[in-house]
PDB file of C-alpha atoms in Angstrom:
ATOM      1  CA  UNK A  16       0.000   0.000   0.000  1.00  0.00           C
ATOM      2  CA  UNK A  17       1.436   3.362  -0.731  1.00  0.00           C
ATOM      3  CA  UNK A  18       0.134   6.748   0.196  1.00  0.00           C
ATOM      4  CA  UNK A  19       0.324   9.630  -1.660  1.00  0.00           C
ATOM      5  CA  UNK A  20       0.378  13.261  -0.116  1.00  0.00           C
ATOM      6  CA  UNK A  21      -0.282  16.410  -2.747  1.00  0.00           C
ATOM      7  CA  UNK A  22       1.241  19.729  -1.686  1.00  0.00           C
ATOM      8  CA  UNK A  23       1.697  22.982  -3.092  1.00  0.00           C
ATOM      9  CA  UNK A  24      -1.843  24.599  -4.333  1.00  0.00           C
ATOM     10  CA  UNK A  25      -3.101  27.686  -4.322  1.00  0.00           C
ATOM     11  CA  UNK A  26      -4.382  30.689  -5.789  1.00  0.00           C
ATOM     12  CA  UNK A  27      -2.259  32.150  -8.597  1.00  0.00           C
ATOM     13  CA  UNK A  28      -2.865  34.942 -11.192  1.00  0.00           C
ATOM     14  CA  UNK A  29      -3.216  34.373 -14.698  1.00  0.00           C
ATOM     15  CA  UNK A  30       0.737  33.880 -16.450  1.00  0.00           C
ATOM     16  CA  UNK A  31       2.115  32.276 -13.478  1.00  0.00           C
ATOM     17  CA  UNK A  32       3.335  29.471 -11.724  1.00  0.00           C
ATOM     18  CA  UNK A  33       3.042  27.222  -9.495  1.00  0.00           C
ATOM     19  CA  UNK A  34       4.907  24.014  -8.491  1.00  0.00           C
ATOM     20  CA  UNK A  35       2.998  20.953  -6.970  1.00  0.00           C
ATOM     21  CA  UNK A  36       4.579  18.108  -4.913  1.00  0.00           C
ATOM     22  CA  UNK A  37       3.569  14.721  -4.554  1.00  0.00           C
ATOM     23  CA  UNK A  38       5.274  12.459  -1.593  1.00  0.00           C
ATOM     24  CA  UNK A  39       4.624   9.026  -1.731  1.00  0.00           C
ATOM     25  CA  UNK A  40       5.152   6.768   1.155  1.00  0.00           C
ATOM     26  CA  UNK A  41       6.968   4.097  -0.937  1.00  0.00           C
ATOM     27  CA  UNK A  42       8.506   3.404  -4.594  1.00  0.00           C
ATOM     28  CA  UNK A  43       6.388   3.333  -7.484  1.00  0.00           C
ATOM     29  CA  UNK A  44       6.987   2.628 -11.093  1.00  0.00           C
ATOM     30  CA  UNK A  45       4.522   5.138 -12.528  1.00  0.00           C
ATOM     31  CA  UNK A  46       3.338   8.548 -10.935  1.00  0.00           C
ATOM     32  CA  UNK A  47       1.062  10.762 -12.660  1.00  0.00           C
ATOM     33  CA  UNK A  48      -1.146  13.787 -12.298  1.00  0.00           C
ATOM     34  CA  UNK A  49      -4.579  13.974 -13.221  1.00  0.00           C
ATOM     35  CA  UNK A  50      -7.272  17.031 -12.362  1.00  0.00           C
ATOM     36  CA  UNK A  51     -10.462  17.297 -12.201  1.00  0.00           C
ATOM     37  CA  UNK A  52     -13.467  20.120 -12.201  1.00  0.00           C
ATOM     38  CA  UNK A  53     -16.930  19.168 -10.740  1.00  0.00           C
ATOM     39  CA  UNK A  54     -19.330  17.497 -12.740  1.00  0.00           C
ATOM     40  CA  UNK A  55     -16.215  16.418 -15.005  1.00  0.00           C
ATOM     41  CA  UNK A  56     -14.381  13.603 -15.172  1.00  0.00           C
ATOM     42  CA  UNK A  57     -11.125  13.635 -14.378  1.00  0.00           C
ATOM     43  CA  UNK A  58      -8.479  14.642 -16.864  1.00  0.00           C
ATOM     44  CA  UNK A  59      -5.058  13.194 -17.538  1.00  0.00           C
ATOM     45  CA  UNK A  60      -2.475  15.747 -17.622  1.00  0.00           C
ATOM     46  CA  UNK A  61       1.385  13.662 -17.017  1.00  0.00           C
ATOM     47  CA  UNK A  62       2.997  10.864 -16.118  1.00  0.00           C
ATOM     48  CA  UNK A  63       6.826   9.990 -15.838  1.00  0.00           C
ATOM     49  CA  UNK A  64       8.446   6.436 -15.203  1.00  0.00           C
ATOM     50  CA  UNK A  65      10.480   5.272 -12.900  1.00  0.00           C
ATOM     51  CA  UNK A  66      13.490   6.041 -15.136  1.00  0.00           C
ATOM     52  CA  UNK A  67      12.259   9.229 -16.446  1.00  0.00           C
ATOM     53  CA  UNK A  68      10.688   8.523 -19.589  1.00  0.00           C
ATOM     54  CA  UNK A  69       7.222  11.184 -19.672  1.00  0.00           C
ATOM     55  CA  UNK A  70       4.418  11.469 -21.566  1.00  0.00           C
ATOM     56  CA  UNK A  71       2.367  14.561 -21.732  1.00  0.00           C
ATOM     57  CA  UNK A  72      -1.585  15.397 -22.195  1.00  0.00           C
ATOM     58  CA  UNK A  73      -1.463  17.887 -25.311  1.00  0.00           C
ATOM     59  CA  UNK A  74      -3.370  20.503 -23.069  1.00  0.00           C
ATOM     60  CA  UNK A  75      -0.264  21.068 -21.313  1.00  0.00           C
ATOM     61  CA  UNK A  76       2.381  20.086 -22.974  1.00  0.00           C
ATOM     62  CA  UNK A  77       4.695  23.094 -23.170  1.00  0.00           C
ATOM     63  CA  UNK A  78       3.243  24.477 -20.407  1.00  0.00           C
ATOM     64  CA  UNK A  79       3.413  22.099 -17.257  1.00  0.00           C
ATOM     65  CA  UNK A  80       6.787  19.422 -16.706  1.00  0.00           C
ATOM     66  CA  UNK A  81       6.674  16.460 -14.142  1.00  0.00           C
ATOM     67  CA  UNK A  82       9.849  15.703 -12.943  1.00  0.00           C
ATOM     68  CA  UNK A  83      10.650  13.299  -9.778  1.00  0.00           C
ATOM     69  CA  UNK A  84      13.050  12.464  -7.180  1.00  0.00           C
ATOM     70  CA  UNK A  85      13.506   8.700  -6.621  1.00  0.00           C
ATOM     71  CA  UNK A  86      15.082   9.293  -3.475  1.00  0.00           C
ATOM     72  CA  UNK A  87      12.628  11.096  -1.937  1.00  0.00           C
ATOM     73  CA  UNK A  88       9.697   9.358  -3.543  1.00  0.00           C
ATOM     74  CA  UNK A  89       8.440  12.280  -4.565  1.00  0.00           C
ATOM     75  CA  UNK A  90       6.930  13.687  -8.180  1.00  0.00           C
ATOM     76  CA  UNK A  91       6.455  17.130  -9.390  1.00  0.00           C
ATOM     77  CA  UNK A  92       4.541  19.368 -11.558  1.00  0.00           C
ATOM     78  CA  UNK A  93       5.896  22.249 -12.628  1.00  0.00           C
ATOM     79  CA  UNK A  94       2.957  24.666 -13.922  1.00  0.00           C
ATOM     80  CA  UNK A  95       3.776  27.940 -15.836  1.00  0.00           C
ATOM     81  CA  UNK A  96       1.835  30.064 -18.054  1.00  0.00           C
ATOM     82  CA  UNK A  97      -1.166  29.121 -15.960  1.00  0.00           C
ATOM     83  CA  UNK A  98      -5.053  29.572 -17.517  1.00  0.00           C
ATOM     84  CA  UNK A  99      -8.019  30.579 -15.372  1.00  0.00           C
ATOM     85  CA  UNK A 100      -9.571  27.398 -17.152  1.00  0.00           C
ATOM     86  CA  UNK A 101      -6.561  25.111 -15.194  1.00  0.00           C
ATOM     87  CA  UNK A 102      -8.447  25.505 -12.061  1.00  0.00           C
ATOM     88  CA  UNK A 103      -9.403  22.447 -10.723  1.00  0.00           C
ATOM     89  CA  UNK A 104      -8.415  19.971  -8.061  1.00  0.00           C
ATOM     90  CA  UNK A 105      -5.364  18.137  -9.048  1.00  0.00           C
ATOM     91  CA  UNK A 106      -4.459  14.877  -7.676  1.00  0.00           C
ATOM     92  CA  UNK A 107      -1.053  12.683  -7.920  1.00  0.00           C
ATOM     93  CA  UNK A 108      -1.308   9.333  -8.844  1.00  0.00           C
ATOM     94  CA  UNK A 109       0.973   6.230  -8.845  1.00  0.00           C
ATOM     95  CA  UNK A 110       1.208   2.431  -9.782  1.00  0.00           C
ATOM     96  CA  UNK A 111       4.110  -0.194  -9.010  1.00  0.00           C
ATOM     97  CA  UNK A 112       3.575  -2.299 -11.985  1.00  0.00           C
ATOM     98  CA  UNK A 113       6.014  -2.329 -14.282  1.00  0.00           C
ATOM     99  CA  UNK A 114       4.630  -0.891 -17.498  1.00  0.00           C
ATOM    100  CA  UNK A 115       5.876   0.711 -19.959  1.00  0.00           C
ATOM    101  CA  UNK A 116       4.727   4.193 -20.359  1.00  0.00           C
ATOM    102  CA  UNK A 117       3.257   4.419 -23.600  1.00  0.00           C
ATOM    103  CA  UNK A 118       0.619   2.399 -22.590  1.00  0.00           C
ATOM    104  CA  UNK A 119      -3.273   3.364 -22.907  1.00  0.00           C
ATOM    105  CA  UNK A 120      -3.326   2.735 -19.558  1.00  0.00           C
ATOM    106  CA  UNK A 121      -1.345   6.012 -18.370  1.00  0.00           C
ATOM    107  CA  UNK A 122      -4.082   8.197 -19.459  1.00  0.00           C
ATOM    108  CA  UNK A 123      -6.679   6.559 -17.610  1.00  0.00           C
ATOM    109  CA  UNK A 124      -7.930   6.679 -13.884  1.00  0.00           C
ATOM    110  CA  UNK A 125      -8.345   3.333 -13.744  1.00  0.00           C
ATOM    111  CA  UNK A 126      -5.046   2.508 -14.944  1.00  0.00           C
ATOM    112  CA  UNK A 127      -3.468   3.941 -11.383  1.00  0.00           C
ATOM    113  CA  UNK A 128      -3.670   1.752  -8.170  1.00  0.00           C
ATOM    114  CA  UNK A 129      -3.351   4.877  -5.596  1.00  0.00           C
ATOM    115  CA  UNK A 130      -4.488   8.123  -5.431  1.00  0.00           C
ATOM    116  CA  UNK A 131      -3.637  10.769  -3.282  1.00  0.00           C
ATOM    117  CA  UNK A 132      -6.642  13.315  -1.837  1.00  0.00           C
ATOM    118  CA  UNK A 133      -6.131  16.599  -4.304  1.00  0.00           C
ATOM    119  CA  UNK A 134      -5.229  19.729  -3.897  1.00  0.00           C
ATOM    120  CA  UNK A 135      -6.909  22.738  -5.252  1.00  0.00           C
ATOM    121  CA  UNK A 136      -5.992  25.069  -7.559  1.00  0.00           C
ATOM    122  CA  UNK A 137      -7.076  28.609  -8.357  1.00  0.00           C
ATOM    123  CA  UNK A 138      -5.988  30.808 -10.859  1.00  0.00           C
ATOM    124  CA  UNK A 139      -7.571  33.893 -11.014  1.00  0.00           C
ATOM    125  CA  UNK A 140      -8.507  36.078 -14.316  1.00  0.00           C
TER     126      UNK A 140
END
């Protein structure tokens, strides 16, 4: 079991940044980020391996990078150039299978074993 802690939302004008953090209580092979806006379902936006290999959602690609640190289980998301329509509550993700990447699978909710509880997001016009 593996738990998943998202930090680093807030309320941020329109143009900037923000970085989120994602600590994980244990190693996992595939961490991702996903949002979501009531009455929506939730969106893929990035996942990265293990080894580094990432795939992007083509909303934000250019715009927000996921890095991670395998020594401190943790991911990132690096948001710049931030919309007032990339509010939402955004929420790590992680699996321990070993996959590769370029699955279907990384785009999809159900393709992640554990979730962590969100963290909201605000950008302001």
């Amino acid at each position: 079991q593996v738990q998943l802690a998202e930090s680093g939302g807030g309320l941020v004008q329109a143009g900037g940044s923000l970085r989120l953090s994602c600590a994980a209580s244990g190693s996992s092979y595939v961490m991702g980020w996903f949002r979501q806006v009531p009455g929506k379902e939730r969106e893929f936006l990035a996942a990265i391996s293990y080894s580094g290999n990432t795939v992007y959602a083509d909303s934000v690609k250019g715009r927000f990078t996921i890095s991670r640190d395998n020594a401190k289980n943790t991911v990132y998301l690096q948001m710049s150039s931030l919309k007032p329509e990339d509010t939402a509550v955004y929420y790590c993700a992680a699996d321990s299978a070993r996959r590769s990447i370029y699955g279907d699978y990384v785009r999809r909710s159900n393709g992640y074993r554990y979730w962590g509880q969100g963290t909201q997001v605000t950008v302001s016009s």
